[in-house]
Short mmCIF file of C-alpha atoms in Angstrom, two decimals:
data_model
loop_
_atom_site.label_atom_id
_atom_site.label_comp_id
_atom_site.label_asym_id
_atom_site.label_seq_id
_atom_site.Cartn_x
_atom_site.Cartn_y
_atom_site.Cartn_z
CA MET A 4 27.90 -5.89 221.35
CA ALA A 5 30.26 -7.70 218.69
CA LYS A 6 27.87 -10.65 218.28
CA ASN A 7 25.56 -7.91 216.69
CA LYS A 8 28.07 -5.69 215.43
CA ASN A 9 28.94 -8.75 213.43
CA ASN A 10 25.38 -10.54 212.69
CA ARG A 11 24.45 -6.41 210.56
CA LEU A 12 27.71 -7.35 208.32
CA PRO A 13 26.10 -8.63 204.85
CA ILE A 14 23.79 -5.25 205.79
CA TYR A 15 27.15 -3.52 205.35
CA ALA A 16 27.67 -5.29 202.40
CA VAL A 17 24.36 -4.25 200.51
CA ILE A 18 25.03 -1.24 201.28
CA PHE A 19 28.53 -1.30 199.91
CA THR A 20 27.50 -3.55 197.11
CA VAL A 21 24.82 -0.62 195.85
CA THR A 22 27.01 2.22 196.94
CA PHE A 23 29.93 0.43 194.23
CA LYS A 24 27.74 -0.69 191.46
CA LEU A 25 26.28 2.90 191.04
CA LEU A 26 29.17 4.32 189.53
CA PHE A 27 28.34 1.71 186.15
CA LEU A 28 25.12 4.12 186.09
CA LEU A 29 28.27 6.29 184.04
CA THR A 30 28.15 4.00 181.63
CA HIS A 31 24.83 4.58 180.77
CA TYR A 32 25.01 1.18 179.26
CA ILE A 33 20.97 0.27 179.34
CA GLN A 34 18.97 -2.45 177.87
CA GLU A 35 16.94 -1.47 174.53
CA ASP A 36 14.66 -3.84 175.61
CA ALA A 37 13.93 -1.62 179.34
CA PHE A 38 12.66 1.01 176.40
CA ILE A 39 9.88 -1.32 175.43
CA THR A 40 8.50 -1.82 179.08
CA TRP A 41 9.41 1.94 179.72
CA ARG A 42 6.75 3.14 176.89
CA VAL A 43 4.80 0.74 177.61
CA ALA A 44 3.96 2.01 181.10
CA GLN A 45 4.05 5.87 179.42
CA ASN A 46 1.49 4.93 177.35
CA LEU A 47 -0.33 3.63 180.12
CA LEU A 48 0.67 7.41 181.65
CA ASP A 49 -1.03 9.20 179.63
CA TYR A 50 -3.38 7.20 177.28
CA GLY A 51 -4.49 4.40 180.50
CA VAL A 52 -4.08 1.25 178.18
CA ILE A 53 -1.23 -0.66 178.24
CA GLY A 54 0.10 -0.51 175.00
CA PHE A 55 2.50 1.02 172.52
CA ASN A 56 1.50 3.27 170.46
CA GLY A 57 -2.31 5.50 171.15
CA GLU A 58 -5.40 3.53 172.22
CA THR A 59 -4.56 0.62 170.79
CA LYS A 60 -3.62 -2.60 173.59
CA ILE A 61 -1.26 -5.01 173.01
CA SER A 62 1.61 -6.52 175.76
CA ALA A 63 4.42 -5.96 174.18
CA SER A 64 5.84 -5.19 177.48
CA THR A 65 7.70 -9.41 178.30
CA THR A 66 6.53 -8.90 181.79
CA HIS A 67 3.20 -7.12 183.99
CA LEU A 68 4.89 -6.17 186.83
CA TYR A 69 7.86 -4.23 185.86
CA VAL A 70 5.22 -2.67 183.88
CA PHE A 71 3.36 -0.90 186.82
CA VAL A 72 6.70 -0.15 188.70
CA SER A 73 7.65 1.43 186.24
CA TYR A 74 3.97 2.88 185.81
CA PHE A 75 4.94 4.73 189.10
CA PHE A 76 8.07 5.79 189.10
CA ASN A 77 7.13 7.59 186.11
CA LEU A 78 3.88 9.22 188.14
CA ILE A 79 6.11 10.47 190.31
CA PHE A 80 9.43 11.47 189.12
CA GLY A 81 8.10 12.32 185.72
CA LYS A 82 8.92 11.25 182.66
CA GLU A 83 12.59 12.80 182.35
CA HIS A 84 13.51 12.06 185.70
CA PHE A 85 12.67 8.66 186.92
CA VAL A 86 15.30 5.18 185.00
CA GLU A 87 17.66 6.96 187.69
CA PRO A 88 15.90 5.58 190.74
CA LEU A 89 14.32 2.95 189.10
CA LEU A 90 17.81 1.27 188.67
CA ILE A 91 18.36 2.27 191.76
CA PHE A 92 15.25 0.92 193.18
CA ASN A 93 16.30 -2.47 190.77
CA SER A 94 19.95 -2.52 192.00
CA ILE A 95 18.63 -2.05 196.22
CA LEU A 96 15.84 -5.45 195.55
CA PHE A 97 18.42 -7.59 193.59
CA THR A 98 20.99 -7.27 196.10
CA ILE A 99 18.84 -7.52 198.99
CA GLY A 100 18.12 -11.02 197.65
CA THR A 101 21.38 -11.55 197.21
CA LEU A 102 20.87 -11.11 200.83
CA PHE A 103 18.57 -13.69 201.19
CA LEU A 104 20.11 -16.21 199.04
CA ALA A 105 23.16 -15.46 201.19
CA HIS A 106 20.82 -16.84 205.20
CA LEU A 107 20.37 -19.34 202.74
CA THR A 108 23.73 -20.75 202.21
CA LEU A 109 26.24 -19.86 204.57
CA LYS A 110 26.24 -19.29 208.44
CA ASN A 111 29.35 -17.04 209.44
CA PRO A 112 28.77 -13.20 208.91
CA TRP A 113 31.73 -11.48 207.14
CA HIS A 114 31.32 -15.26 204.66
CA LYS A 115 28.39 -13.48 203.71
CA ALA A 116 29.57 -10.12 203.87
CA VAL A 117 31.33 -10.82 202.01
CA PHE A 118 29.40 -13.35 199.88
CA ILE A 119 27.09 -10.39 198.69
CA PHE A 120 29.97 -8.34 197.63
CA LEU A 121 30.98 -11.34 194.45
CA VAL A 122 27.70 -11.69 193.54
CA GLY A 123 27.10 -8.63 192.76
CA ILE A 124 30.34 -7.52 191.15
CA LEU A 125 29.78 -10.97 188.43
CA PRO A 126 28.86 -9.55 185.01
CA PRO A 127 25.34 -10.38 184.88
CA SER A 128 24.54 -9.74 188.92
CA ILE A 129 26.15 -6.08 186.76
CA LYS A 130 23.77 -6.13 184.29
CA ILE A 131 20.81 -7.63 186.31
CA SER A 132 20.73 -4.40 188.81
CA ILE A 133 21.79 -1.62 186.25
CA LEU A 134 20.27 -2.90 182.45
CA GLY A 135 17.28 -1.92 183.44
CA MET A 136 14.93 -5.30 182.80
CA GLU A 137 12.48 -7.03 185.62
CA TYR A 138 15.27 -9.12 187.12
CA GLY A 139 16.33 -7.75 189.66
CA ILE A 140 12.51 -7.65 190.93
CA LEU A 141 11.95 -11.06 190.16
CA PHE A 142 15.49 -12.02 191.83
CA PHE A 143 14.18 -10.38 195.05
CA LEU A 144 11.16 -12.33 194.91
CA GLU A 145 12.49 -16.10 194.19
CA MET A 146 14.57 -15.77 196.23
CA ALA A 147 12.57 -13.84 199.51
CA LEU A 148 9.61 -16.77 198.27
CA LEU A 149 12.86 -19.08 199.02
CA TYR A 150 13.69 -17.18 202.09
CA TYR A 151 10.42 -16.90 203.93
CA GLY A 152 8.57 -18.91 202.05
CA PHE A 153 10.79 -22.36 201.89
CA SER A 154 12.87 -21.45 205.57
CA LYS A 155 10.88 -19.51 206.92
CA GLY A 156 7.91 -21.69 206.83
CA LYS A 157 5.71 -17.83 206.56
CA LYS A 158 2.18 -19.06 204.67
CA TRP A 159 1.53 -15.52 203.31
CA ALA A 160 4.84 -16.23 201.21
CA LEU A 161 3.79 -19.05 199.99
CA ILE A 162 0.40 -18.48 199.14
CA LEU A 163 1.43 -13.61 197.53
CA LEU A 164 5.05 -14.47 195.90
CA PRO A 165 4.36 -17.05 193.16
CA VAL A 166 1.43 -14.90 192.72
CA LEU A 167 4.04 -11.65 192.32
CA ILE A 168 6.70 -13.97 190.58
CA MET A 169 5.08 -15.05 187.47
CA PHE A 170 3.30 -11.89 187.11
CA THR A 171 6.56 -10.29 186.21
CA ARG A 172 7.30 -13.21 184.20
CA ILE A 173 5.19 -16.26 182.18
CA ASP A 174 8.09 -18.52 182.28
CA THR A 175 8.92 -17.61 185.78
CA ILE A 176 6.70 -21.19 186.00
CA ILE A 177 10.02 -23.07 185.41
CA PHE A 178 11.49 -22.23 189.15
CA LEU A 179 7.95 -22.84 190.61
CA GLY A 180 7.94 -25.68 189.24
CA ILE A 181 11.58 -26.87 189.74
CA VAL A 182 11.55 -25.56 194.01
CA PHE A 183 7.62 -27.36 193.94
CA LEU A 184 9.81 -30.85 193.18
CA VAL A 185 13.16 -30.38 194.78
CA ASP A 186 11.26 -29.25 198.12
CA ALA A 187 8.07 -32.58 197.17
CA PHE A 188 10.72 -34.58 197.20
CA TRP A 189 13.22 -33.59 200.45
CA ASN A 190 10.70 -33.66 203.04
CA ARG A 191 7.66 -36.46 201.51
CA LYS A 192 5.38 -34.15 201.48
CA ILE A 193 3.19 -31.44 199.78
CA ARG A 194 3.21 -27.78 200.20
CA TRP A 195 -0.69 -26.80 199.99
CA ASN A 196 -0.64 -23.12 200.54
CA TYR A 197 3.00 -23.29 197.79
CA VAL A 198 0.11 -24.81 195.76
CA PHE A 199 -2.83 -23.07 195.62
CA GLY A 200 0.14 -19.76 195.74
CA GLY A 201 1.32 -21.52 192.42
CA ILE A 202 -1.89 -22.07 190.90
CA LEU A 203 -3.28 -18.72 191.91
CA GLY A 204 -0.44 -17.22 190.22
CA LEU A 205 -1.69 -19.15 187.36
CA ILE A 206 -4.84 -18.06 186.76
CA TRP A 207 -3.90 -14.35 187.53
CA THR A 208 -1.81 -14.16 184.72
CA LEU A 209 -3.37 -15.93 182.52
CA SER A 210 -6.83 -14.30 183.06
CA PHE A 211 -4.91 -10.68 182.89
CA ASN A 212 -3.97 -11.54 179.85
CA TRP A 213 -7.54 -13.10 178.83
CA LEU A 214 -9.42 -10.35 179.87
CA TYR A 215 -7.09 -7.36 179.03
CA PHE A 216 -5.13 -8.29 175.85
CA GLY A 217 -7.76 -11.53 174.46
CA GLU A 218 -4.70 -14.06 174.48
CA LEU A 219 -3.43 -16.27 176.86
CA VAL A 220 1.30 -15.53 176.30
CA ASN A 221 2.71 -12.43 175.67
CA ASN A 222 2.19 -10.88 172.29
CA THR A 223 6.53 -10.72 172.98
CA ILE A 224 6.35 -14.56 173.21
CA VAL A 225 3.63 -15.28 169.76
CA ALA A 226 5.91 -13.28 167.73
CA LYS A 227 9.27 -15.09 168.88
CA LYS A 228 8.36 -17.72 167.74
CA LEU A 229 6.23 -16.67 165.00
CA LEU A 230 9.66 -14.72 163.27
CA TYR A 231 12.21 -17.09 164.37
CA GLU A 232 10.79 -19.93 163.74
CA HIS A 233 12.43 -22.60 162.51
CA HIS A 234 13.08 -26.19 161.42
CA PHE A 235 16.58 -27.41 161.48
CA THR A 236 18.33 -30.35 161.31
CA PHE A 237 20.50 -32.04 163.76
CA ALA A 238 24.00 -30.52 162.83
CA GLN A 239 22.44 -27.18 162.55
CA ASN A 240 21.08 -27.92 166.25
CA LEU A 241 24.62 -28.74 167.36
CA LYS A 242 25.78 -24.73 165.74
CA TYR A 243 23.49 -23.48 167.21
CA PHE A 244 24.49 -25.11 170.72
CA PHE A 245 28.04 -23.94 170.07
CA ILE A 246 27.04 -20.29 169.06
CA SER A 247 25.01 -19.83 172.42
CA PHE A 248 27.69 -21.70 174.89
CA GLY A 249 29.17 -18.82 175.89
CA ASN A 250 25.90 -17.81 177.70
CA PHE A 251 25.65 -20.94 180.14
CA TRP A 252 28.37 -20.83 182.76
CA GLY A 253 30.78 -18.81 181.02
CA MET A 254 29.98 -15.12 181.83
CA LEU A 255 31.64 -14.40 178.79
CA LYS A 256 31.26 -14.85 175.42
CA LEU A 257 34.49 -15.61 173.50
CA PRO A 258 34.87 -15.17 169.38
CA GLY A 259 35.06 -18.35 168.29
CA ASN A 260 32.79 -20.74 168.99
CA PHE A 261 35.13 -22.89 170.83
CA ASN A 262 35.98 -21.49 175.08
CA PRO A 263 38.07 -22.73 177.41
CA VAL A 264 36.77 -20.71 179.57
CA THR A 265 32.81 -21.87 180.60
CA ILE A 266 34.92 -25.69 179.51
CA ILE A 267 36.77 -25.10 183.59
CA ILE A 268 34.03 -22.88 184.61
CA LEU A 269 31.76 -25.85 183.97
CA ILE A 270 33.55 -28.86 185.76
CA PHE A 271 34.94 -26.62 188.53
CA GLU A 272 31.12 -25.74 189.57
CA LEU A 273 29.94 -29.20 189.31
CA LEU A 274 32.82 -30.26 191.85
CA CYS A 275 31.66 -27.12 194.29
CA PHE A 276 28.14 -28.93 193.83
CA ILE A 277 29.26 -32.43 194.35
CA TYR A 278 31.51 -31.55 197.25
CA LEU A 279 28.82 -28.95 199.21
CA ILE A 280 25.86 -32.19 198.83
CA ARG A 281 28.14 -35.09 200.22
CA GLN A 282 28.15 -32.61 203.92
CA ARG A 283 24.88 -33.35 205.51
CA ASP A 284 23.72 -29.67 205.47
CA LYS A 285 19.66 -29.11 205.45
CA ARG A 286 21.64 -25.80 203.04
CA ASN A 287 21.87 -28.26 200.56
CA TYR A 288 17.67 -28.56 200.10
CA PHE A 289 18.62 -24.88 198.42
CA LEU A 290 21.49 -25.74 196.53
CA TRP A 291 19.44 -28.49 195.48
CA MET A 292 16.71 -25.68 194.35
CA ILE A 293 19.11 -23.65 193.15
CA PHE A 294 21.60 -25.57 190.83
CA ILE A 295 18.58 -27.60 189.22
CA PHE A 296 16.61 -24.74 188.40
CA GLY A 297 19.75 -23.01 186.49
CA TRP A 298 20.79 -26.16 184.38
CA ALA A 299 16.57 -26.03 183.85
CA LYS A 300 15.92 -22.47 182.54
CA GLN A 301 18.75 -23.07 180.47
CA ILE A 302 18.38 -26.38 178.55
CA ILE A 303 14.89 -25.19 177.74
CA PHE A 304 15.69 -21.74 176.47
CA ILE A 305 18.77 -22.80 174.69
CA SER A 306 16.17 -25.79 172.62
CA GLN A 307 13.72 -22.62 171.95
CA LYS A 308 16.76 -21.14 170.28
CA SER A 309 16.62 -18.41 172.90
CA LEU A 310 19.51 -16.40 171.78
CA PHE A 311 19.12 -13.25 173.69
CA ASP A 312 21.27 -13.23 176.79
CA TRP A 313 19.65 -11.81 179.52
CA TYR A 314 17.44 -15.20 179.80
CA TYR A 315 20.79 -16.49 180.91
CA TRP A 316 21.68 -14.20 183.90
CA VAL A 317 19.93 -15.57 186.67
CA PRO A 318 20.79 -19.52 185.65
CA GLN A 319 24.73 -18.13 185.09
CA LEU A 320 24.80 -16.98 189.43
CA LEU A 321 22.70 -19.28 190.79
CA LEU A 322 25.27 -22.62 189.09
CA PHE A 323 28.06 -20.16 191.24
CA VAL A 324 27.25 -19.56 194.20
CA PRO A 325 28.67 -23.83 194.97
CA VAL A 326 31.64 -21.71 194.91
CA LEU A 327 31.53 -19.04 195.93
CA ILE A 328 30.89 -21.25 198.55
CA PHE A 329 33.37 -23.95 198.37
CA VAL A 330 36.20 -20.50 198.65
CA LEU A 331 34.82 -19.81 201.67
CA GLU A 332 34.58 -22.17 203.78
CA GLN A 333 37.97 -23.54 203.08
CA LYS A 334 39.39 -24.35 206.62
CA GLU A 335 42.90 -24.65 205.29
CA LYS A 336 44.25 -21.77 203.41
CA ARG A 337 41.17 -20.32 202.64
CA ASN A 338 43.47 -17.23 201.67
CA VAL A 339 44.90 -18.19 199.23
CA TRP A 340 40.88 -19.96 198.13
CA LEU A 341 39.71 -16.42 198.26
CA SER A 342 42.85 -14.48 196.49
CA LEU A 343 43.27 -17.51 193.54
CA LEU A 344 39.11 -16.61 192.54
CA VAL A 345 38.95 -12.82 193.18
CA VAL A 346 43.33 -12.82 190.98
CA PHE A 347 42.36 -14.99 188.43
CA TYR A 348 37.95 -14.51 188.01
CA ILE A 349 36.43 -11.92 190.22
CA LEU A 350 38.14 -8.66 188.34
CA PRO A 351 38.97 -10.21 185.04
CA MET A 352 35.04 -10.36 184.65
CA THR A 353 34.07 -6.68 186.16
CA LEU A 354 36.74 -5.67 184.21
CA PHE A 355 35.55 -7.17 181.44
CA GLN A 356 31.92 -6.60 182.01
CA THR A 357 33.43 -2.74 182.85
CA ILE A 358 34.47 -2.19 179.13
CA HIS A 359 32.04 -4.44 177.59
CA SER A 360 29.14 -1.14 179.49
CA ILE A 361 31.40 1.39 178.33
CA ALA A 362 31.70 0.77 174.60
CA THR A 363 28.26 -0.64 174.76
CA GLY A 364 26.40 1.94 176.37
CA ASN A 365 28.60 4.51 174.29
CA GLY A 366 26.49 2.80 170.76
CA GLU A 367 23.86 2.44 172.59
CA TRP A 368 23.84 6.22 174.50
CA ASN A 369 25.43 7.70 172.19
CA TYR A 370 24.61 7.46 169.07
CA ARG A 371 21.46 4.93 169.18
CA ARG A 372 19.62 7.05 171.05
CA LYS A 373 20.64 9.95 169.46
CA ILE A 374 19.34 9.00 166.17
CA GLY A 375 15.74 9.05 168.45
CA LEU A 376 16.46 12.15 169.58
CA PHE A 377 17.42 13.48 165.18
CA LEU A 378 13.85 12.34 164.51
CA ASN A 379 12.15 13.90 167.74
CA THR A 380 13.72 16.65 166.09
CA TYR A 381 12.86 15.87 163.18
CA GLU A 382 9.01 15.00 163.08
CA LYS A 383 6.87 17.21 164.66
CA ASP A 384 4.03 15.19 165.08
CA LYS A 385 4.14 11.45 166.87
CA ASN A 386 1.80 10.43 164.95
CA GLN A 387 3.66 9.65 161.67
CA TRP A 388 4.36 5.68 161.67
CA ILE A 389 8.92 3.85 162.03
CA LEU A 390 9.15 0.89 160.01
CA LEU A 391 12.34 0.02 162.32
CA GLU A 392 13.91 -3.07 164.72
CA PRO A 393 14.87 -2.93 167.41
CA ALA A 394 12.36 -1.17 168.95
CA GLY A 395 13.36 -0.38 171.97
CA TYR A 396 16.12 3.61 171.65
CA VAL A 397 14.05 5.23 168.53
CA PRO A 398 10.97 5.05 169.47
CA TYR A 399 11.39 6.24 173.71
CA PHE A 400 13.23 9.31 171.82
CA SER A 401 11.98 10.13 168.98
CA GLY A 402 8.06 9.49 170.08
CA LEU A 403 6.82 8.41 166.55
CA LYS A 404 4.35 5.17 166.59
CA ALA A 405 5.95 2.48 165.75
CA ILE A 406 6.47 -1.24 163.73
CA ASP A 407 8.32 -3.16 165.15
CA GLU A 408 10.48 -6.17 162.06
CA VAL A 409 9.69 -8.71 164.87
CA GLY A 410 6.23 -7.69 165.94
CA LEU A 411 6.84 -7.26 169.09
CA VAL A 412 5.05 -3.20 169.47
CA ASP A 413 2.31 -3.24 166.31
CA LYS A 414 0.48 -7.24 165.70
CA GLN A 415 -0.68 -6.08 162.39
CA ILE A 416 2.84 -6.84 161.25
CA GLN A 417 2.69 -10.65 162.33
CA THR A 418 -0.38 -10.92 159.76
CA GLU A 419 1.77 -10.01 156.91
CA ILE A 420 4.53 -12.60 158.12
CA LYS A 421 2.12 -15.23 158.35
CA LYS A 422 1.17 -14.47 154.94
CA ASP A 423 3.96 -14.31 152.93
CA LYS A 424 7.59 -14.80 154.99
CA PRO A 425 10.27 -13.80 152.54
CA HIS A 426 8.08 -10.46 151.79
CA TYR A 427 7.52 -9.42 154.70
CA TRP A 428 8.99 -6.26 155.89
CA ILE A 429 8.27 -5.01 151.73
CA ASN A 430 4.35 -5.77 151.95
CA THR A 431 4.13 -4.10 155.15
CA VAL A 432 5.49 -0.89 153.35
CA LYS A 433 3.20 -0.83 150.32
CA ASN A 434 0.29 -1.79 152.59
CA ARG A 435 0.85 0.58 155.40
CA LYS A 436 2.94 3.42 154.11
CA PRO A 437 5.06 4.44 157.21
CA LYS A 438 6.40 7.70 156.80
CA TYR A 439 9.77 6.88 158.15
CA LEU A 440 12.00 3.29 157.23
CA LEU A 441 15.13 2.75 159.88
CA SER A 442 17.33 -0.15 158.08
CA TYR A 443 20.22 -2.34 158.63
CA LYS A 444 21.02 -2.12 154.83
CA ASN A 445 20.65 0.53 151.89
CA LEU A 446 17.51 0.29 150.23
CA PHE A 447 18.07 1.49 146.77
CA GLU A 448 19.91 -1.98 146.29
CA GLY A 449 18.82 -5.73 145.68
CA ASP A 450 14.89 -6.53 145.75
CA ASP A 451 12.26 -3.71 145.48
CA THR A 452 14.63 -1.47 144.62
CA GLU A 453 12.48 0.71 142.23
CA TYR A 454 10.04 0.28 144.81
CA TYR A 455 11.54 2.04 147.87
CA GLN A 456 13.36 4.78 145.13
CA THR A 457 10.39 6.03 143.76
CA HIS A 458 8.30 6.32 147.07
CA TYR A 459 11.18 7.26 150.04
CA GLN A 460 14.05 9.41 149.95
CA LEU A 461 17.89 9.08 151.77
CA LEU A 462 17.31 11.41 155.01
CA LYS A 463 20.09 10.52 157.32
CA GLU A 464 22.79 7.61 157.93
CA PHE A 465 23.73 7.08 160.50
CA ARG A 466 27.86 5.09 161.23
CA ILE A 467 28.69 4.13 163.90
CA LYS A 468 32.35 4.91 163.45
CA ASP A 469 31.36 7.85 163.79
CA HIS A 470 30.29 7.69 167.51
CA LEU A 471 33.88 5.64 168.37
CA LYS A 472 36.18 9.79 169.31
CA SER A 473 35.86 10.94 172.79
CA ASP A 474 37.68 13.58 174.77
CA SER A 475 39.65 10.64 176.91
CA LYS A 476 42.63 8.73 175.56
CA ILE A 477 40.83 5.63 177.35
CA LEU A 478 37.53 5.84 176.43
CA GLU A 479 38.13 6.51 172.77
CA LYS A 480 40.72 2.66 172.83
CA ILE A 481 38.02 0.95 174.60
CA TYR A 482 35.36 2.37 171.54
CA HIS A 483 37.48 0.93 168.96
CA PHE A 484 38.33 -2.07 171.25
CA LYS A 485 34.65 -2.96 171.15
CA PRO A 486 32.66 -1.10 168.96
CA SER A 487 29.48 -1.50 169.67
CA GLY A 488 26.11 -0.71 167.31
CA THR A 489 24.92 -0.73 163.88
CA ASP A 490 24.94 1.22 160.34
CA TYR A 491 21.14 2.77 159.92
CA ASN A 492 20.36 4.24 156.54
CA LEU A 493 16.56 6.68 157.23
CA TYR A 494 14.75 7.77 155.23
CA VAL A 495 12.04 9.17 154.40
CA ARG A 496 8.35 9.34 152.05
CA ILE A 497 8.43 10.88 149.28
CA LYS A 498 4.40 13.24 149.65
#
């Protein structure tokens, strides 16, 4: 009886961890890009088209599977009430993924339970669960593949899960490829079911893109590459690397380029990994998979100048797994090791993420969302266009058609970028004549001032300093300690 109760401990840990993380829903910290995916899902609901602006097809979201999941949540719960159920669903799936990972790397039920909770409250885990991105589903699918496909040897998992994984994000070919290489090297044979699943996933995703959108890869990838592509010298590449350094192993971005916390964690992760793989244990098979993937994903993405921190959430977690295993399996002074880890790392990280979530939630939900709500009330004609960046909160809550500066949700601006990149913004304004412009800059100063003053008038200024107040003195201190948001000027076209 006692053994059965202990075996249920990891399940109890999943329930407790999910419940604990739901407190972060109160911060209203939702990633801007989540609203792009949700708008695409609602566009599918309203127009029967995967797009962003009415009946125009465009792969504005980086993830197809999550678009369909979001579509069903909108269908079931309605547009006004789907967000919280979807975030809870994401959190549950992610935490079940950590359960699979615990089963792959640990034997003791108590160790698994502690592992699930400690992984679950790290900053990337909280963001994966609560910020509305597709990584909760993705992490669940990837860990399910390792657990059911490579640990349990289920053929259905080896065929079906690669298809779902790649349909979630096409860049998961990195994960699938690393898993294949480690498995083939470790077992000295090829799992042809897995090869078939991978080929099927690639064919399915590329075919869907080509047949539906007329493109092989998602528009988001094409648009970012087009706008952000630069030719850097070695010195510039090195500077770029240090700017991105906090995205790698540290989970914590500190001001400046030098981050001692990141370096300490990097060294400790490597030492723990080396210590564990020196032991003769079949779980090393999975440790090699997740550790090589963590490094490969980060190196590939930083080489492509990918600064967005969500690309690094899953690698950050997987690279930290050896540290948790090392601490939990210490036979002598385990409690001392665990206490040191919790006091000097887990708790500070959780506190940091709490402050970050509260401050950023204020900047996004209480500030940027209100710009969209203002426009929703002010402009009743939802066929009017707004040119802005980014295309998340404001288009979603205003209901207006949108042209974003990068071209994620509107392909026509990419044509202007190709023709005349330095002047694509003003050329888009002249050619498309959007009714609204939302800009970080004062358009009545600098280049093209005369055109803007002739054709547009300032409608409203939005300033982040006006949203750093709260009836709670603690919240107000957090808002001022880490102000989040950008000043905007909203312009309306003169008739």
